[in-house]
Each structure stands twice: as structure tokens, then as C-alpha cells.
């Protein structure tokens, strides 16, 4: 889908759930380009089951892993899952891989090393091509019978989700494209078929501000996620954020030190927990500055800015109680 001011397509990115196929079907009807599924097993159900169900429920919309975490699955398991989706929805799948934020943090692990992510991406690409690939010191190959998987090579773009300079270097070396969390500082790699950008928040209706319960519900998750990230990367800095000291006290009262990572990421990108709700009061108008929250006019401006920076696809991540309404409102805003 395009507008008069931008060539960037719009897509949706959602957590796997029983409602995932219905949301993807709605997005297809509204002209969204692709539907991406999150991969955090401690928070959401299985990414590949969700994509398979969405493939059966739709006809034309693209599908994607947004993003799959290699450390959760042997590379042959991922290759076989890709083959299954390719049979159900030929030519519609894009596979993005990441080092893991919530997916690994919720299991008390830091993100993967970029070298390991690159190795996995290259192994996966080789398996899909039909090659014999060394994995953990042993020879692996997709040897499925012809009636059990598509013939090799299976042509599926393998993207990386880079964070920081090292991640961008890895994506340029080993990715067919990239999924970004912010506008790139430099032009995307010319060879990339997809350069996607995550966009969270909500479209403001006339008269709404930070006190609106709908805005707090739909735009709140991306605002409180900033606290979760700071807690992981620079925990001492949380106390300097609005309401941060009180939030830390609630967290420490709820969980022991060895279990606090389990509580921090509850509701990630989906809803605001009771523990996090006071952060919305403390943040006040700052909620409106989180992510892509803004008027329809501002949404269109940001789409144009993204397109000018080389973004080919904007991944809207709707949140709150009315996902269907959020999907429809973003499509309407993008269309002007």
C-alpha cells in the first residue's frame, strides 16, 4: 500500500495468538503488504504455528518472522518450518532473524553474539538451497521426499535485525534485508530487497491527549517498554526516569532478584500491566512522544520521512484491547 507522499509499504507486526489469523485477514483486506509475527515463547505462543494458520486464512498478504531468534531452534528445525510455510503460501514468506531482546531476556539470557547469528543465517540459506551444511560439527541437509516439502532451492529472503554498528555490519554482510527499530544513519544496502522499520504507537483521534484511556491503552505499551529496555541495559538509570524509583520498588517487592527479569517484560508490546500503569501517570504528555503515536497527518509525515531514508516497509505494531480498530485506523491514516 502506498500514499501520495511515500512509497514505503505498510505492514503489521503482532504477537502469535488465537486471533492472529483474523487480524492478518483484516490486514489483507485493508491492503497491508505483510504480516510479521513476534518470537518470544515466554510471552506469546509459537511463531510458526501462527504463520501457518495465517497462511491458510489468507490469499495474498506477505508473511514474516519479526523476528525469529536462532538460539531457540536448531537451524534444521527452522529450515523445515520455512519449507512448511512455503508450501502453504508460496513466495509470500520473509524470514528475519535477531539476536533476541525479550525472547532471551525472559529466559535470563543476553542477546546472541553477532558472529553466531551470521553463522546461523548462512547455514539456513545453505540448507534452503539444498546444500550439505556443517552444523555443530556434523553434516546436515534437507533430504525431504518430494511430497513432503518443496523442491530445493527454496527461495526465501533471510533478513537480519541489526542493533548498533556491529549489527549493521553483520546485516550488510549476511542479510538479504533488514528490520530496524529506528531510521538508518546511512543509506540501506542497495542489494537489500526489504528494509523494514518497526513503528509502535496509536493514531490520535480528534480531541485526544495523554489522558485518554484509549491512548493509554493503545499507546502505553511502547512507552513503558522503554523502562524495560533501560532496566536491562542500564538499570541504574531507571531511577532517573519519571516514576522510575517507585517502579523499581514495586518490581523488587513483587519478585526476588533472580526472578525480576520475568516480571519486567510482562505485557511487552501488548498491554500495560498493573505494575506499569503508574508510569503512564508519571510520564504524562511524554506518552504522546513514544513511538509513532500522533495525528493522521503526523503518521503520513513519518511515512514520508521513512521512505526518504530508504525504508521499503513500515511495520505497525498495534497494541491494547482493540487490535482490529488500531489496524483499521493506521491504514486510514496512511491512506490520507
Tab-separated table of C-alpha atoms in Angstrom:
chain	number	residue	atom	x	y	z
A	1	UNK	CA	0.000	0.000	0.000
A	2	UNK	CA	1.314	3.469	-0.823
A	3	UNK	CA	0.216	7.034	-0.347
A	4	UNK	CA	0.713	10.134	-2.458
A	5	UNK	CA	3.645	11.192	-0.277
A	6	UNK	CA	5.529	7.945	0.223
A	7	UNK	CA	6.494	4.722	-1.481
A	8	UNK	CA	7.017	2.751	1.745
A	9	UNK	CA	4.534	-0.104	2.130
A	10	UNK	CA	2.692	-0.604	5.400
A	11	UNK	CA	2.631	-3.932	7.205
A	12	UNK	CA	1.584	-5.162	10.636
A	13	UNK	CA	3.609	-6.957	13.300
A	14	UNK	CA	1.790	-8.869	16.021
A	15	UNK	CA	2.344	-11.483	18.721
A	16	UNK	CA	1.168	-15.002	17.873
A	17	UNK	CA	-2.236	-15.728	19.411
A	18	UNK	CA	-5.514	-17.455	18.586
A	19	UNK	CA	-6.635	-14.181	16.978
A	20	UNK	CA	-3.556	-13.804	14.755
A	21	UNK	CA	-5.164	-15.265	11.585
A	22	UNK	CA	-8.204	-12.991	11.886
A	23	UNK	CA	-6.020	-9.909	12.304
A	24	UNK	CA	-3.911	-10.908	9.315
A	25	UNK	CA	-7.036	-11.491	7.239
A	26	UNK	CA	-8.261	-7.989	8.130
A	27	UNK	CA	-4.867	-6.534	7.223
A	28	UNK	CA	-5.006	-8.290	3.853
A	29	UNK	CA	-8.439	-6.814	3.164
A	30	UNK	CA	-7.163	-3.331	4.045
A	31	UNK	CA	-4.200	-3.614	1.694
A	32	UNK	CA	-1.350	-4.156	4.148
A	33	UNK	CA	1.734	-5.591	2.469
A	34	UNK	CA	2.813	-8.190	5.029
A	35	UNK	CA	2.045	-9.588	8.481
A	36	UNK	CA	5.006	-10.261	10.759
A	37	UNK	CA	4.875	-12.445	13.878
A	38	UNK	CA	6.865	-11.871	17.081
A	39	UNK	CA	9.019	-14.645	18.570
A	40	UNK	CA	9.121	-14.619	22.386
A	41	UNK	CA	7.984	-18.022	23.703
A	42	UNK	CA	7.748	-16.898	27.332
A	43	UNK	CA	5.250	-14.201	26.299
A	44	UNK	CA	3.475	-15.449	23.169
A	45	UNK	CA	2.599	-18.766	21.565
A	46	UNK	CA	4.545	-20.347	18.721
A	47	UNK	CA	5.560	-18.166	15.773
A	48	UNK	CA	5.478	-20.924	13.146
A	49	UNK	CA	2.050	-22.214	14.145
A	50	UNK	CA	0.738	-18.652	13.920
A	51	UNK	CA	2.234	-18.120	10.463
A	52	UNK	CA	0.893	-21.450	9.208
A	53	UNK	CA	-2.615	-20.588	10.407
A	54	UNK	CA	-2.368	-17.142	8.817
A	55	UNK	CA	-1.187	-18.697	5.549
A	56	UNK	CA	-4.294	-20.881	5.479
A	57	UNK	CA	-6.566	-17.950	6.349
A	58	UNK	CA	-5.317	-15.573	3.626
A	59	UNK	CA	-4.556	-15.489	-0.082
A	60	UNK	CA	-2.103	-12.744	-0.990
A	61	UNK	CA	-0.632	-10.917	2.007
A	62	UNK	CA	3.054	-11.496	2.704
A	63	UNK	CA	4.139	-13.195	5.916
A	64	UNK	CA	7.251	-12.709	8.010
A	65	UNK	CA	9.091	-13.597	11.194
A	66	UNK	CA	9.524	-10.355	13.061
A	67	UNK	CA	11.947	-11.531	14.303
A	68	UNK	CA	12.853	-15.201	14.846
A	69	UNK	CA	15.583	-15.940	17.402
A	70	UNK	CA	18.075	-18.578	16.182
A	71	UNK	CA	19.125	-19.792	19.631
A	72	UNK	CA	15.602	-21.099	20.225
A	73	UNK	CA	15.722	-23.658	17.395
A	74	UNK	CA	18.217	-25.857	15.584
A	75	UNK	CA	18.791	-24.405	12.126
A	76	UNK	CA	17.299	-27.544	10.508
A	77	UNK	CA	14.112	-27.055	12.522
A	78	UNK	CA	13.844	-23.528	11.163
A	79	UNK	CA	14.568	-24.666	7.604
A	80	UNK	CA	11.822	-27.295	7.857
A	81	UNK	CA	9.359	-24.733	9.250
A	82	UNK	CA	10.157	-22.389	6.361
A	83	UNK	CA	9.515	-25.235	3.918
A	84	UNK	CA	6.108	-25.835	5.502
A	85	UNK	CA	5.072	-22.182	5.138
A	86	UNK	CA	6.430	-22.071	1.598
A	87	UNK	CA	4.145	-24.992	0.686
A	88	UNK	CA	1.125	-23.241	2.198
A	89	UNK	CA	1.931	-19.759	0.864
A	90	UNK	CA	4.457	-19.959	-1.990
A	91	UNK	CA	6.563	-16.843	-2.386
A	92	UNK	CA	4.900	-14.989	0.489
A	93	UNK	CA	7.392	-15.550	3.327
A	94	UNK	CA	10.301	-13.382	4.524
A	95	UNK	CA	12.445	-14.624	7.408
A	96	UNK	CA	14.047	-12.050	9.702
A	97	UNK	CA	16.470	-13.186	12.418
A	98	UNK	CA	17.562	-11.291	15.531
A	99	UNK	CA	19.898	-11.711	18.481
A	100	UNK	CA	16.968	-11.599	20.910
A	101	UNK	CA	15.696	-8.992	23.359
A	102	UNK	CA	12.598	-10.207	25.199
A	103	UNK	CA	12.893	-13.705	23.739
A	104	UNK	CA	16.179	-14.268	25.564
A	105	UNK	CA	15.895	-11.760	28.426
A	106	UNK	CA	12.747	-13.505	29.662
A	107	UNK	CA	14.853	-16.657	29.992
A	108	UNK	CA	17.667	-14.866	31.847
A	109	UNK	CA	19.933	-14.772	28.789
A	110	UNK	CA	21.597	-11.892	26.964
A	111	UNK	CA	21.371	-11.498	23.211
A	112	UNK	CA	23.301	-13.774	20.875
A	113	UNK	CA	26.700	-12.844	19.516
A	114	UNK	CA	26.524	-11.336	16.042
A	115	UNK	CA	29.023	-13.906	14.765
A	116	UNK	CA	26.707	-16.707	15.861
A	117	UNK	CA	23.707	-15.019	14.239
A	118	UNK	CA	25.576	-14.613	10.953
A	119	UNK	CA	26.683	-18.255	11.013
A	120	UNK	CA	23.082	-19.370	11.562
A	121	UNK	CA	21.799	-17.165	8.738
A	122	UNK	CA	24.361	-18.565	6.329
A	123	UNK	CA	23.695	-22.150	7.429
A	124	UNK	CA	19.971	-21.593	6.948
A	125	UNK	CA	20.467	-20.148	3.498
A	126	UNK	CA	22.620	-23.139	2.548
A	127	UNK	CA	20.077	-25.663	3.795
A	128	UNK	CA	17.261	-23.966	1.885
A	129	UNK	CA	19.424	-24.045	-1.220
A	130	UNK	CA	19.780	-27.821	-0.823
A	131	UNK	CA	23.437	-27.833	0.182
A	132	UNK	CA	25.176	-30.096	2.671
A	133	UNK	CA	25.900	-27.793	5.617
A	134	UNK	CA	28.104	-28.397	8.628
A	135	UNK	CA	26.202	-27.736	11.855
A	136	UNK	CA	27.840	-28.368	15.235
A	137	UNK	CA	30.498	-30.467	13.560
A	138	UNK	CA	28.125	-32.713	11.607
A	139	UNK	CA	26.803	-32.750	8.040
A	140	UNK	CA	23.179	-31.643	7.615
A	141	UNK	CA	20.994	-31.454	4.517
A	142	UNK	CA	17.297	-31.151	3.744
A	143	UNK	CA	16.571	-34.661	2.425
A	144	UNK	CA	12.768	-34.429	2.440
A	145	UNK	CA	10.968	-36.603	-0.095
A	146	UNK	CA	9.323	-34.674	-2.917
A	147	UNK	CA	5.806	-34.995	-1.464
A	148	UNK	CA	6.886	-33.766	1.976
A	149	UNK	CA	8.462	-30.373	1.183
A	150	UNK	CA	9.050	-28.015	-1.730
A	151	UNK	CA	11.942	-28.850	-4.012
A	152	UNK	CA	15.220	-27.178	-3.195
A	153	UNK	CA	16.309	-24.451	-3.664
A	154	UNK	CA	13.666	-22.745	-1.554
A	155	UNK	CA	13.972	-19.044	-2.316
A	156	UNK	CA	13.073	-17.104	0.832
A	157	UNK	CA	14.775	-13.823	1.783
A	158	UNK	CA	16.748	-14.092	5.042
A	159	UNK	CA	16.918	-10.715	6.796
A	160	UNK	CA	18.737	-9.629	9.941
A	161	UNK	CA	17.526	-7.237	12.647
A	162	UNK	CA	20.622	-5.159	13.441
A	163	UNK	CA	21.219	-3.170	16.611
A	164	UNK	CA	24.205	-0.827	16.681
A	165	UNK	CA	27.201	-0.626	14.321
A	166	UNK	CA	28.208	-4.292	14.721
A	167	UNK	CA	24.686	-5.409	13.923
A	168	UNK	CA	24.514	-3.202	10.854
A	169	UNK	CA	27.822	-4.566	9.614
A	170	UNK	CA	26.506	-8.117	10.070
A	171	UNK	CA	23.309	-7.267	8.208
A	172	UNK	CA	25.263	-5.782	5.308
A	173	UNK	CA	27.452	-8.898	5.099
A	174	UNK	CA	24.893	-11.630	5.652
A	175	UNK	CA	21.377	-10.259	5.216
A	176	UNK	CA	19.085	-10.115	2.214
A	177	UNK	CA	17.499	-7.152	4.002
A	178	UNK	CA	16.974	-5.717	7.460
A	179	UNK	CA	14.338	-4.981	10.092
A	180	UNK	CA	15.237	-1.801	12.001
A	181	UNK	CA	13.973	-0.131	15.176
A	182	UNK	CA	14.987	3.356	14.034
A	183	UNK	CA	15.774	5.237	10.852
A	184	UNK	CA	19.192	4.232	9.471
A	185	UNK	CA	22.071	6.653	9.921
A	186	UNK	CA	23.353	5.674	6.466
A	187	UNK	CA	21.510	4.611	3.305
A	188	UNK	CA	20.428	0.954	3.330
A	189	UNK	CA	22.467	-1.601	1.421
A	190	UNK	CA	21.475	-1.316	-2.269
A	191	UNK	CA	21.171	-5.104	-2.562
A	192	UNK	CA	18.567	-5.349	0.203
A	193	UNK	CA	15.163	-6.301	-1.125
A	194	UNK	CA	13.484	-5.302	2.145
A	195	UNK	CA	14.461	-2.583	4.612
A	196	UNK	CA	11.684	-2.571	7.202
A	197	UNK	CA	11.114	-0.247	10.161
A	198	UNK	CA	9.167	-1.047	13.332
A	199	UNK	CA	6.507	1.543	14.210
A	200	UNK	CA	4.617	1.329	17.510
A	201	UNK	CA	2.008	3.624	18.997
A	202	UNK	CA	-1.500	4.718	18.082
A	203	UNK	CA	-3.263	7.119	15.740
A	204	UNK	CA	-4.725	10.008	17.749
A	205	UNK	CA	-8.403	10.753	17.239
A	206	UNK	CA	-9.693	14.357	17.336
A	207	UNK	CA	-9.510	15.807	20.834
A	208	UNK	CA	-7.410	13.010	22.335
A	209	UNK	CA	-4.375	13.627	24.520
A	210	UNK	CA	-2.304	11.679	27.064
A	211	UNK	CA	-5.241	11.495	29.491
A	212	UNK	CA	-7.393	9.479	27.088
A	213	UNK	CA	-7.943	5.927	28.322
A	214	UNK	CA	-7.852	4.700	24.728
A	215	UNK	CA	-4.476	6.366	24.143
A	216	UNK	CA	-3.118	4.968	27.403
A	217	UNK	CA	-4.339	1.510	26.408
A	218	UNK	CA	-3.045	1.501	22.829
A	219	UNK	CA	-0.038	3.831	23.124
A	220	UNK	CA	1.014	2.919	26.657
A	221	UNK	CA	2.772	-0.380	25.857
A	222	UNK	CA	5.502	1.221	23.739
A	223	UNK	CA	6.021	3.947	26.379
A	224	UNK	CA	6.533	1.521	29.288
A	225	UNK	CA	8.734	-0.724	27.141
A	226	UNK	CA	11.394	1.983	27.322
A	227	UNK	CA	11.637	1.315	31.074
A	228	UNK	CA	12.022	-2.406	30.413
A	229	UNK	CA	14.876	-1.770	27.996
A	230	UNK	CA	16.702	0.637	30.299
A	231	UNK	CA	16.351	-1.859	33.169
A	232	UNK	CA	18.122	-4.468	31.039
A	233	UNK	CA	20.854	-2.256	29.576
A	234	UNK	CA	21.499	0.392	32.252
A	235	UNK	CA	19.484	-0.485	35.377
A	236	UNK	CA	20.920	2.364	37.469
A	237	UNK	CA	19.396	4.852	35.019
A	238	UNK	CA	15.811	3.735	35.705
A	239	UNK	CA	15.698	5.779	38.929
A	240	UNK	CA	16.217	8.934	36.870
A	241	UNK	CA	13.170	8.295	34.686
A	242	UNK	CA	9.721	9.662	35.653
A	243	UNK	CA	8.274	7.303	38.244
A	244	UNK	CA	11.321	5.058	37.920
A	245	UNK	CA	12.213	4.845	41.619
A	246	UNK	CA	8.689	3.827	42.569
A	247	UNK	CA	8.564	1.334	39.684
A	248	UNK	CA	11.771	-0.298	40.904
A	249	UNK	CA	10.317	-0.574	44.401
A	250	UNK	CA	7.207	-2.304	43.048
A	251	UNK	CA	9.347	-4.650	40.980
A	252	UNK	CA	11.547	-5.553	43.937
A	253	UNK	CA	8.504	-6.167	46.116
A	254	UNK	CA	6.899	-8.431	43.522
A	255	UNK	CA	9.836	-10.682	42.653
A	256	UNK	CA	13.117	-11.894	44.127
A	257	UNK	CA	16.334	-10.720	42.496
A	258	UNK	CA	16.743	-13.881	40.435
A	259	UNK	CA	13.197	-13.660	39.064
A	260	UNK	CA	12.797	-9.945	38.320
A	261	UNK	CA	13.521	-10.398	34.619
A	262	UNK	CA	10.307	-12.452	34.469
A	263	UNK	CA	8.218	-9.534	35.733
A	264	UNK	CA	9.910	-6.722	33.819
A	265	UNK	CA	8.805	-7.873	30.374
A	266	UNK	CA	5.218	-8.858	31.136
A	267	UNK	CA	2.872	-7.294	28.594
A	268	UNK	CA	5.725	-6.443	26.204
A	269	UNK	CA	4.291	-4.537	23.197
A	270	UNK	CA	0.799	-5.819	24.096
A	271	UNK	CA	-0.649	-4.253	27.235
A	272	UNK	CA	0.296	-2.217	30.306
A	273	UNK	CA	0.435	-4.278	33.499
A	274	UNK	CA	-0.852	-3.058	36.857
A	275	UNK	CA	2.771	-2.626	37.940
A	276	UNK	CA	3.471	-0.392	34.943
A	277	UNK	CA	0.290	1.712	34.934
A	278	UNK	CA	1.643	4.342	37.367
A	279	UNK	CA	4.374	5.034	34.788
A	280	UNK	CA	1.704	6.428	32.470
A	281	UNK	CA	0.677	8.915	35.155
A	282	UNK	CA	4.316	9.808	35.828
A	283	UNK	CA	5.068	10.205	32.122
A	284	UNK	CA	2.099	12.445	31.394
A	285	UNK	CA	2.357	14.081	27.943
A	286	UNK	CA	5.551	12.093	27.220
A	287	UNK	CA	3.293	9.185	26.270
A	288	UNK	CA	2.487	11.098	23.092
A	289	UNK	CA	6.186	11.186	22.151
A	290	UNK	CA	6.635	7.418	22.331
A	291	UNK	CA	6.945	5.574	19.059
A	292	UNK	CA	4.719	6.710	16.203
A	293	UNK	CA	1.820	7.978	18.328
A	294	UNK	CA	0.403	11.009	16.563
A	295	UNK	CA	-2.315	12.503	14.370
A	296	UNK	CA	-3.078	11.015	10.936
A	297	UNK	CA	-1.177	13.909	9.379
A	298	UNK	CA	1.878	13.139	11.513
A	299	UNK	CA	1.669	9.445	10.602
A	300	UNK	CA	1.790	10.367	6.918
A	301	UNK	CA	4.734	12.694	7.549
A	302	UNK	CA	6.633	9.907	9.283
A	303	UNK	CA	5.876	7.500	6.445
A	304	UNK	CA	7.320	10.034	4.012
A	305	UNK	CA	10.396	10.506	6.209
A	306	UNK	CA	10.897	6.748	6.394
A	307	UNK	CA	10.595	6.388	2.643
A	308	UNK	CA	13.113	9.184	2.075
A	309	UNK	CA	15.553	7.348	4.352
A	310	UNK	CA	15.326	4.209	2.223
A	311	UNK	CA	12.730	2.282	4.218
A	312	UNK	CA	10.683	0.000	1.979
A	313	UNK	CA	8.191	-1.235	4.571
A	314	UNK	CA	6.841	0.140	7.862
A	315	UNK	CA	5.786	-2.500	10.387
A	316	UNK	CA	2.953	-1.140	12.520
A	317	UNK	CA	2.665	-2.970	15.857
A	318	UNK	CA	-0.862	-2.358	17.209
A	319	UNK	CA	-1.446	-2.819	20.934
A	320	UNK	CA	-4.211	-2.595	23.503
A	321	UNK	CA	-7.712	-4.017	23.705
A	322	UNK	CA	-8.893	-3.105	20.193
A	323	UNK	CA	-6.335	-4.506	17.761
A	324	UNK	CA	-8.828	-4.532	14.901
A	325	UNK	CA	-9.595	-0.842	15.427
A	326	UNK	CA	-5.884	0.010	15.551
A	327	UNK	CA	-5.218	-1.847	12.287
A	328	UNK	CA	-8.047	-0.004	10.567
A	329	UNK	CA	-7.048	3.420	11.957
A	330	UNK	CA	-3.420	3.118	10.857
A	331	UNK	CA	-4.425	2.051	7.338
A	332	UNK	CA	-6.806	5.007	7.111
A	333	UNK	CA	-4.138	7.415	8.342
A	334	UNK	CA	-1.584	6.066	5.874
A	335	UNK	CA	-4.038	6.482	3.008
A	336	UNK	CA	-4.888	10.026	3.952
